[in-house]
Amino acid sequence: MAIEYDLHSHSTASDGTLAPAELVQQAHAAGVQVLALTDHDTTDGIAAACTTAETLGLQLVPGVEVSVSWQSQTVHVLGLSVDPHCSALQSGLQRLQAARDWRAAEIGRRLHKAGIPGAFDGASALARGRIVSRTHFARHLAEQGHARNVREVFKRYLVHGKPGHVSGEWASLEEALDWIRQAGGLAVIAHPARYRMTASKLRRLIGEFRELGGPGLEVVSGSHTPDNIHTMAALARTEGLLASRGSDYHGPENPWVKLGSMAELPVGCTPVWESEAWPVH
Ligand code: AMP
Ligand code: MN
Ligand code: MN
Ligand code: MN
């Protein structure tokens, strides 16, 4: 039987709602045998996740989801099987964490101007780890009744053109790939269909990513429709990229993304997992 693997997930170290140990327990209970913990811009959850994974016999892949600014857009690049002790990776992530802190304060100031005081404190209180994300603002604003749910908050307050939107100043694509390479990891463009790029812009992104040595594209993602999966599988094949598969699980509050029940990679894809490029440490 094929190994059940999930190469994209979040814990309370970033904007997930399960602590690393709980996440690993839930994944194991859902039949996942290999799980990558890929928190936004931090590896802080990995040690705890590894400890629990060992007791359960689950293989934990240490990972990270690096925020990248590319052509005035935010793009996410997964580093899979990275060494969390790599100093180049950690100093890069520290810079992104500082940029996040600045952005969170600025989001707070802008929401205050828009008539919503206290959002920075509210979001910071919900963030249990080092990372303050827009998700924490969204949860806080939803709790305060500014919208019916988190999605609605994003739409009304946090996306481009809305009062609480602040562009992040993240890593360049080159920096992200350099940090991941130095940490011995494998780079994957996360949820490519989410960026709503034209086909030619997405091919340009992939072209640059490949020139910088990037090998993988996330074909199956919790945020991809069956149609997206089909399109991205074809793109991975024509562009010569390895295909990755991950739920992007953030916790049980998102009932439409589940652990251990993802679609298979379409026939013809070369999976990153267990490919020759997969890092063995
Ligand atoms: P940040 O990295 O702080 O800008 O926050 C981005 C995170 O917000 C993503 O990783 C998602 O977890 C979440 N997110 C982004 N857009 C939406 C949306 N429209 N609805 C719900 N969650 C979203
Ligand atoms: Mn997230
Ligand atoms: Mn992402
Ligand atoms: Mn993610």
mmCIF file of C-alpha atoms and ligand atoms in Angstrom:
data_model
loop_
_atom_site.group_PDB
_atom_site.id
_atom_site.type_symbol
_atom_site.label_atom_id
_atom_site.label_comp_id
_atom_site.label_asym_id
_atom_site.label_seq_id
_atom_site.Cartn_x
_atom_site.Cartn_y
_atom_site.Cartn_z
ATOM 1 C CA MET A 1 0.000 0.000 0.000
ATOM 2 C CA ALA A 2 1.166 3.549 -0.777
ATOM 3 C CA ILE A 3 2.510 5.592 2.107
ATOM 4 C CA GLU A 4 0.075 8.250 3.337
ATOM 5 C CA TYR A 5 2.029 11.492 3.317
ATOM 6 C CA ASP A 6 1.167 15.166 3.821
ATOM 7 C CA LEU A 7 3.885 17.704 3.056
ATOM 8 C CA HIS A 8 2.256 20.963 4.244
ATOM 9 C CA SER A 9 0.745 21.760 7.657
ATOM 10 C CA HIS A 10 0.628 24.443 10.357
ATOM 11 C CA SER A 11 0.744 24.521 14.157
ATOM 12 C CA THR A 12 0.379 27.212 16.827
ATOM 13 C CA ALA A 13 4.015 28.121 16.109
ATOM 14 C CA SER A 14 2.461 30.127 13.238
ATOM 15 C CA ASP A 15 -1.251 30.415 12.395
ATOM 16 C CA GLY A 16 -2.477 26.874 13.029
ATOM 17 C CA THR A 17 -4.769 26.215 16.002
ATOM 18 C CA LEU A 18 -3.279 22.891 17.173
ATOM 19 C CA ALA A 19 -0.052 22.769 19.177
ATOM 20 C CA PRO A 20 2.689 20.817 17.349
ATOM 21 C CA ALA A 21 2.176 17.731 19.531
ATOM 22 C CA GLU A 22 -1.623 17.813 19.026
ATOM 23 C CA LEU A 23 -1.191 18.265 15.279
ATOM 24 C CA VAL A 24 1.043 15.209 15.066
ATOM 25 C CA GLN A 25 -1.417 13.173 17.168
ATOM 26 C CA GLN A 26 -4.340 14.190 14.942
ATOM 27 C CA ALA A 27 -2.374 13.411 11.782
ATOM 28 C CA HIS A 28 -1.409 10.006 13.138
ATOM 29 C CA ALA A 29 -5.016 9.282 14.130
ATOM 30 C CA ALA A 30 -6.084 10.223 10.579
ATOM 31 C CA GLY A 31 -3.666 7.663 9.101
ATOM 32 C CA VAL A 32 -0.885 10.036 8.044
ATOM 33 C CA GLN A 33 2.491 8.262 8.137
ATOM 34 C CA VAL A 34 4.712 11.118 6.940
ATOM 35 C CA LEU A 35 3.922 14.706 7.920
ATOM 36 C CA ALA A 36 5.798 17.907 7.097
ATOM 37 C CA LEU A 37 5.353 20.716 9.613
ATOM 38 C CA THR A 38 5.695 23.884 7.525
ATOM 39 C CA ASP A 39 4.860 26.876 9.695
ATOM 40 C CA HIS A 40 5.051 30.381 8.209
ATOM 41 C CA ASP A 41 8.560 31.827 8.613
ATOM 42 C CA THR A 42 9.459 29.785 11.695
ATOM 43 C CA THR A 43 10.743 26.349 12.661
ATOM 44 C CA ASP A 44 9.857 26.784 16.342
ATOM 45 C CA GLY A 45 7.294 23.954 16.385
ATOM 46 C CA ILE A 46 9.578 21.300 14.968
ATOM 47 C CA ALA A 47 11.308 20.077 18.132
ATOM 48 C CA ALA A 48 8.001 19.383 19.922
ATOM 49 C CA ALA A 49 6.491 17.828 16.782
ATOM 50 C CA CYS A 50 9.511 15.501 16.415
ATOM 51 C CA THR A 51 9.261 14.327 20.020
ATOM 52 C CA THR A 52 5.610 13.320 19.644
ATOM 53 C CA ALA A 53 6.193 11.859 16.182
ATOM 54 C CA GLU A 54 8.893 9.574 17.563
ATOM 55 C CA THR A 55 6.640 8.143 20.256
ATOM 56 C CA LEU A 56 3.917 7.444 17.663
ATOM 57 C CA GLY A 57 6.176 6.106 14.908
ATOM 58 C CA LEU A 58 5.184 8.864 12.506
ATOM 59 C CA GLN A 59 7.875 10.335 10.263
ATOM 60 C CA LEU A 60 8.074 14.079 10.823
ATOM 61 C CA VAL A 61 9.585 16.105 7.981
ATOM 62 C CA PRO A 62 11.014 19.378 9.333
ATOM 63 C CA GLY A 63 9.833 22.171 7.075
ATOM 64 C CA VAL A 64 9.026 25.838 6.759
ATOM 65 C CA GLU A 65 6.784 27.994 4.530
ATOM 66 C CA VAL A 66 8.827 31.043 3.566
ATOM 67 C CA SER A 67 7.016 34.300 2.681
ATOM 68 C CA VAL A 68 8.426 35.717 -0.551
ATOM 69 C CA SER A 69 7.783 39.010 -2.343
ATOM 70 C CA TRP A 70 7.884 38.485 -6.094
ATOM 71 C CA GLN A 71 6.803 41.123 -8.614
ATOM 72 C CA SER A 72 4.681 42.969 -6.008
ATOM 73 C CA GLN A 73 2.931 39.773 -4.993
ATOM 74 C CA THR A 74 3.342 37.459 -2.015
ATOM 75 C CA VAL A 75 4.315 33.930 -2.947
ATOM 76 C CA HIS A 76 4.914 31.070 -0.513
ATOM 77 C CA VAL A 77 7.851 28.708 -0.912
ATOM 78 C CA LEU A 78 8.014 25.526 1.149
ATOM 79 C CA GLY A 79 11.355 24.272 2.376
ATOM 80 C CA LEU A 80 10.993 20.535 2.995
ATOM 81 C CA SER A 81 13.369 18.464 5.067
ATOM 82 C CA VAL A 82 15.374 21.475 6.200
ATOM 83 C CA ASP A 83 17.879 21.457 9.035
ATOM 84 C CA PRO A 84 16.308 23.815 11.596
ATOM 85 C CA HIS A 85 19.732 24.468 13.113
ATOM 86 C CA CYS A 86 21.100 26.033 9.902
ATOM 87 C CA SER A 87 22.214 29.569 10.782
ATOM 88 C CA ALA A 88 21.637 30.999 7.285
ATOM 89 C CA LEU A 89 18.040 29.784 7.422
ATOM 90 C CA GLN A 90 17.485 31.065 10.941
ATOM 91 C CA SER A 91 18.930 34.528 10.304
ATOM 92 C CA GLY A 92 16.729 34.813 7.207
ATOM 93 C CA LEU A 93 13.646 33.758 9.163
ATOM 94 C CA GLN A 94 14.483 36.229 11.935
ATOM 95 C CA ARG A 95 14.441 39.024 9.386
ATOM 96 C CA LEU A 96 10.993 37.926 8.190
ATOM 97 C CA GLN A 97 9.758 37.715 11.791
ATOM 98 C CA ALA A 98 10.882 41.315 12.377
ATOM 99 C CA ALA A 99 9.110 42.372 9.163
ATOM 100 C CA ARG A 100 5.986 40.581 10.435
ATOM 101 C CA ASP A 101 6.164 42.418 13.765
ATOM 102 C CA TRP A 102 6.351 45.760 11.971
ATOM 103 C CA ARG A 103 3.501 44.810 9.647
ATOM 104 C CA ALA A 104 1.291 43.617 12.514
ATOM 105 C CA ALA A 105 1.724 46.947 14.317
ATOM 106 C CA GLU A 106 0.959 48.798 11.082
ATOM 107 C CA ILE A 107 -2.171 46.699 10.447
ATOM 108 C CA GLY A 108 -3.234 47.610 14.003
ATOM 109 C CA ARG A 109 -2.687 51.330 13.332
ATOM 110 C CA ARG A 110 -4.640 51.217 10.078
ATOM 111 C CA LEU A 111 -7.551 49.320 11.599
ATOM 112 C CA HIS A 112 -7.566 51.821 14.460
ATOM 113 C CA LYS A 113 -7.880 54.651 11.917
ATOM 114 C CA ALA A 114 -10.707 52.738 10.280
ATOM 115 C CA GLY A 115 -12.576 52.709 13.603
ATOM 116 C CA ILE A 116 -11.413 49.374 15.031
ATOM 117 C CA PRO A 117 -9.189 49.931 18.078
ATOM 118 C CA GLY A 118 -7.278 47.206 19.900
ATOM 119 C CA ALA A 119 -6.800 44.842 16.981
ATOM 120 C CA PHE A 120 -3.028 44.579 17.408
ATOM 121 C CA ASP A 121 -3.404 43.536 21.059
ATOM 122 C CA GLY A 122 -6.254 41.189 20.166
ATOM 123 C CA ALA A 123 -4.292 39.497 17.377
ATOM 124 C CA SER A 124 -1.128 39.289 19.495
ATOM 125 C CA ALA A 125 -3.071 37.637 22.314
ATOM 126 C CA LEU A 126 -4.353 34.960 19.911
ATOM 127 C CA ALA A 127 -0.880 34.277 18.512
ATOM 128 C CA ARG A 128 0.558 31.627 20.777
ATOM 129 C CA GLY A 129 3.934 31.490 19.051
ATOM 130 C CA ARG A 130 6.417 34.026 17.724
ATOM 131 C CA ILE A 131 4.471 34.677 14.530
ATOM 132 C CA VAL A 132 1.640 37.195 14.242
ATOM 133 C CA SER A 133 -0.244 36.536 11.041
ATOM 134 C CA ARG A 134 -3.230 38.101 9.306
ATOM 135 C CA THR A 135 -5.077 34.959 10.390
ATOM 136 C CA HIS A 136 -4.799 36.119 14.011
ATOM 137 C CA PHE A 137 -6.234 39.521 13.085
ATOM 138 C CA ALA A 138 -9.020 37.770 11.196
ATOM 139 C CA ARG A 139 -9.889 35.502 14.149
ATOM 140 C CA HIS A 140 -9.888 38.444 16.519
ATOM 141 C CA LEU A 141 -12.086 40.613 14.282
ATOM 142 C CA ALA A 142 -14.501 37.732 13.729
ATOM 143 C CA GLU A 143 -14.719 37.147 17.500
ATOM 144 C CA GLN A 144 -15.455 40.850 17.933
ATOM 145 C CA GLY A 145 -18.317 40.589 15.461
ATOM 146 C CA HIS A 146 -16.817 42.734 12.688
ATOM 147 C CA ALA A 147 -17.724 39.995 10.216
ATOM 148 C CA ARG A 148 -19.429 36.605 10.299
ATOM 149 C CA ASN A 149 -16.249 34.569 9.906
ATOM 150 C CA VAL A 150 -12.542 34.656 9.149
ATOM 151 C CA ARG A 151 -13.034 34.556 5.380
ATOM 152 C CA GLU A 152 -15.391 37.491 5.550
ATOM 153 C CA VAL A 153 -12.843 39.490 7.617
ATOM 154 C CA PHE A 154 -10.166 38.885 4.995
ATOM 155 C CA LYS A 155 -12.494 40.073 2.258
ATOM 156 C CA ARG A 156 -13.589 43.217 4.075
ATOM 157 C CA TYR A 157 -10.453 44.288 5.928
ATOM 158 C CA LEU A 158 -7.261 42.432 5.131
ATOM 159 C CA VAL A 159 -6.857 41.978 1.391
ATOM 160 C CA HIS A 160 -5.460 44.433 -1.144
ATOM 161 C CA GLY A 161 -7.415 47.669 -1.281
ATOM 162 C CA LYS A 162 -9.049 47.194 2.153
ATOM 163 C CA PRO A 163 -8.396 49.334 5.268
ATOM 164 C CA GLY A 164 -6.193 46.856 7.124
ATOM 165 C CA HIS A 165 -4.084 45.790 4.167
ATOM 166 C CA VAL A 166 -0.328 46.302 4.471
ATOM 167 C CA SER A 167 2.002 44.794 1.858
ATOM 168 C CA GLY A 168 4.561 42.539 3.464
ATOM 169 C CA GLU A 169 8.250 43.037 2.748
ATOM 170 C CA TRP A 170 9.343 39.438 2.509
ATOM 171 C CA ALA A 171 12.323 37.530 1.164
ATOM 172 C CA SER A 172 13.292 37.625 -2.498
ATOM 173 C CA LEU A 173 12.849 34.354 -4.367
ATOM 174 C CA GLU A 174 16.619 34.072 -4.575
ATOM 175 C CA GLU A 175 17.064 34.510 -0.813
ATOM 176 C CA ALA A 176 14.369 31.978 0.037
ATOM 177 C CA LEU A 177 15.925 29.357 -2.241
ATOM 178 C CA ASP A 178 19.382 30.114 -0.884
ATOM 179 C CA TRP A 179 18.282 29.680 2.741
ATOM 180 C CA ILE A 180 16.472 26.437 1.931
ATOM 181 C CA ARG A 181 19.448 25.098 -0.026
ATOM 182 C CA GLN A 182 21.882 25.989 2.763
ATOM 183 C CA ALA A 183 19.600 24.179 5.215
ATOM 184 C CA GLY A 184 19.786 21.085 2.987
ATOM 185 C CA GLY A 185 16.091 21.284 2.092
ATOM 186 C CA LEU A 186 14.002 20.918 -1.039
ATOM 187 C CA ALA A 187 12.082 23.972 -2.290
ATOM 188 C CA VAL A 188 8.482 23.739 -3.489
ATOM 189 C CA ILE A 189 6.208 26.549 -4.758
ATOM 190 C CA ALA A 190 3.194 26.313 -2.424
ATOM 191 C CA HIS A 191 -0.450 26.307 -3.663
ATOM 192 C CA PRO A 192 0.329 27.846 -7.090
ATOM 193 C CA ALA A 193 -3.339 28.208 -8.058
ATOM 194 C CA ARG A 194 -3.987 30.502 -5.077
ATOM 195 C CA TYR A 195 -2.004 33.401 -6.555
ATOM 196 C CA ARG A 196 -4.519 33.994 -9.331
ATOM 197 C CA MET A 197 -1.688 34.695 -11.758
ATOM 198 C CA THR A 198 -2.172 34.546 -15.493
ATOM 199 C CA ALA A 199 -0.737 31.379 -17.029
ATOM 200 C CA SER A 200 2.177 33.346 -18.493
ATOM 201 C CA LYS A 201 3.021 35.050 -15.181
ATOM 202 C CA LEU A 202 2.950 31.703 -13.386
ATOM 203 C CA ARG A 203 5.280 30.273 -16.037
ATOM 204 C CA ARG A 204 7.621 33.234 -15.459
ATOM 205 C CA LEU A 205 7.617 32.545 -11.717
ATOM 206 C CA ILE A 206 8.355 28.880 -12.367
ATOM 207 C CA GLY A 207 11.082 29.812 -14.848
ATOM 208 C CA GLU A 208 12.885 31.990 -12.295
ATOM 209 C CA PHE A 209 12.339 29.397 -9.576
ATOM 210 C CA ARG A 210 13.908 26.707 -11.756
ATOM 211 C CA GLU A 211 16.852 28.890 -12.744
ATOM 212 C CA LEU A 212 17.542 29.386 -9.042
ATOM 213 C CA GLY A 213 17.541 25.609 -8.585
ATOM 214 C CA GLY A 214 13.973 25.158 -7.308
ATOM 215 C CA PRO A 215 12.720 21.632 -7.991
ATOM 216 C CA GLY A 216 9.086 21.348 -6.809
ATOM 217 C CA LEU A 217 5.514 22.513 -7.397
ATOM 218 C CA GLU A 218 2.653 21.797 -4.992
ATOM 219 C CA VAL A 219 0.125 20.108 -7.254
ATOM 220 C CA VAL A 220 -2.301 18.727 -4.669
ATOM 221 C CA SER A 221 -3.202 21.280 -1.971
ATOM 222 C CA GLY A 222 -6.132 21.664 0.389
ATOM 223 C CA SER A 223 -6.866 24.937 -1.371
ATOM 224 C CA HIS A 224 -6.825 23.494 -4.910
ATOM 225 C CA THR A 225 -9.963 22.431 -6.758
ATOM 226 C CA PRO A 226 -9.853 19.221 -8.861
ATOM 227 C CA ASP A 227 -9.501 21.512 -11.874
ATOM 228 C CA ASN A 228 -6.523 23.339 -10.267
ATOM 229 C CA ILE A 229 -4.885 19.968 -9.559
ATOM 230 C CA HIS A 230 -5.273 18.948 -13.177
ATOM 231 C CA THR A 231 -3.823 22.254 -14.464
ATOM 232 C CA MET A 232 -0.905 22.265 -12.020
ATOM 233 C CA ALA A 233 -0.074 18.612 -12.742
ATOM 234 C CA ALA A 234 0.162 19.446 -16.447
ATOM 235 C CA LEU A 235 2.322 22.489 -15.658
ATOM 236 C CA ALA A 236 4.664 20.454 -13.435
ATOM 237 C CA ARG A 237 5.066 17.947 -16.273
ATOM 238 C CA THR A 238 5.724 20.484 -19.033
ATOM 239 C CA GLU A 239 8.050 22.593 -16.853
ATOM 240 C CA GLY A 240 9.917 19.551 -15.559
ATOM 241 C CA LEU A 241 9.116 20.069 -11.869
ATOM 242 C CA LEU A 242 8.581 17.448 -9.217
ATOM 243 C CA ALA A 243 5.055 17.361 -7.785
ATOM 244 C CA SER A 244 4.248 17.831 -4.106
ATOM 245 C CA ARG A 245 1.112 17.100 -2.131
ATOM 246 C CA GLY A 246 0.066 18.748 1.130
ATOM 247 C CA SER A 247 -3.145 19.638 2.922
ATOM 248 C CA ASP A 248 -2.118 23.108 4.229
ATOM 249 C CA TYR A 249 -4.012 22.074 7.361
ATOM 250 C CA HIS A 250 -4.480 24.896 9.922
ATOM 251 C CA GLY A 251 -6.728 23.105 12.439
ATOM 252 C CA PRO A 252 -10.216 21.638 12.839
ATOM 253 C CA GLU A 253 -11.914 25.068 12.523
ATOM 254 C CA ASN A 254 -11.453 24.787 8.740
ATOM 255 C CA PRO A 255 -13.732 21.806 8.066
ATOM 256 C CA TRP A 256 -13.041 21.838 4.324
ATOM 257 C CA VAL A 257 -9.395 20.854 4.807
ATOM 258 C CA LYS A 258 -8.831 17.520 6.532
ATOM 259 C CA LEU A 259 -5.782 15.509 7.502
ATOM 260 C CA GLY A 260 -5.269 12.180 5.784
ATOM 261 C CA SER A 261 -7.871 12.497 3.043
ATOM 262 C CA MET A 262 -6.166 14.242 0.171
ATOM 263 C CA ALA A 263 -6.457 13.424 -3.521
ATOM 264 C CA GLU A 264 -3.673 11.366 -5.082
ATOM 265 C CA LEU A 265 -1.202 13.082 -7.401
ATOM 266 C CA PRO A 266 -2.427 12.686 -10.995
ATOM 267 C CA VAL A 267 -0.823 9.970 -13.095
ATOM 268 C CA GLY A 268 2.327 11.220 -14.854
ATOM 269 C CA CYS A 269 3.539 13.416 -11.981
ATOM 270 C CA THR A 270 6.904 12.662 -10.394
ATOM 271 C CA PRO A 271 6.331 12.952 -6.637
ATOM 272 C CA VAL A 272 8.916 14.932 -4.632
ATOM 273 C CA TRP A 273 8.449 12.489 -1.820
ATOM 274 C CA GLU A 274 10.844 9.591 -2.392
ATOM 275 C CA SER A 275 12.198 11.124 -5.619
ATOM 276 C CA GLU A 276 15.973 11.116 -6.151
ATOM 277 C CA ALA A 277 16.013 14.797 -5.176
ATOM 278 C CA TRP A 278 14.420 14.131 -1.786
ATOM 279 C CA PRO A 279 16.990 15.133 0.873
ATOM 280 C CA VAL A 280 18.263 12.305 3.020
ATOM 281 C CA HIS A 281 20.045 13.550 6.129
HETATM 282 P P1 AMP B 1 0.103 36.330 6.441
HETATM 283 O O1 AMP B 1 1.196 35.386 6.077
HETATM 284 O O2 AMP B 1 0.218 36.867 7.824
HETATM 285 O O3 AMP B 1 -0.114 37.399 5.410
HETATM 286 O O4 AMP B 1 -1.238 35.488 6.497
HETATM 287 C C1 AMP B 1 -1.548 34.633 5.427
HETATM 288 C C2 AMP B 1 -2.408 33.507 5.941
HETATM 289 O O5 AMP B 1 -3.739 33.936 6.058
HETATM 290 C C3 AMP B 1 -2.463 32.342 4.977
HETATM 291 O O6 AMP B 1 -1.430 31.442 5.246
HETATM 292 C C4 AMP B 1 -3.795 31.726 5.278
HETATM 293 O O7 AMP B 1 -3.666 30.854 6.389
HETATM 294 C C5 AMP B 1 -4.637 32.898 5.695
HETATM 295 N N1 AMP B 1 -5.493 33.453 4.624
HETATM 296 C C6 AMP B 1 -5.096 34.178 3.562
HETATM 297 N N2 AMP B 1 -6.164 34.553 2.816
HETATM 298 C C7 AMP B 1 -7.255 34.044 3.430
HETATM 299 C C8 AMP B 1 -8.659 34.085 3.164
HETATM 300 N N3 AMP B 1 -9.150 34.732 2.098
HETATM 301 N N4 AMP B 1 -9.480 33.432 4.015
HETATM 302 C C9 AMP B 1 -8.995 32.790 5.090
HETATM 303 N N5 AMP B 1 -7.686 32.715 5.395
HETATM 304 C C10 AMP B 1 -6.830 33.332 4.584
HETATM 305 MN MN MN B 2 -1.582 30.262 7.108
HETATM 306 MN MN MN B 3 0.606 29.564 2.088
HETATM 307 MN MN MN B 4 0.507 27.008 4.435
#
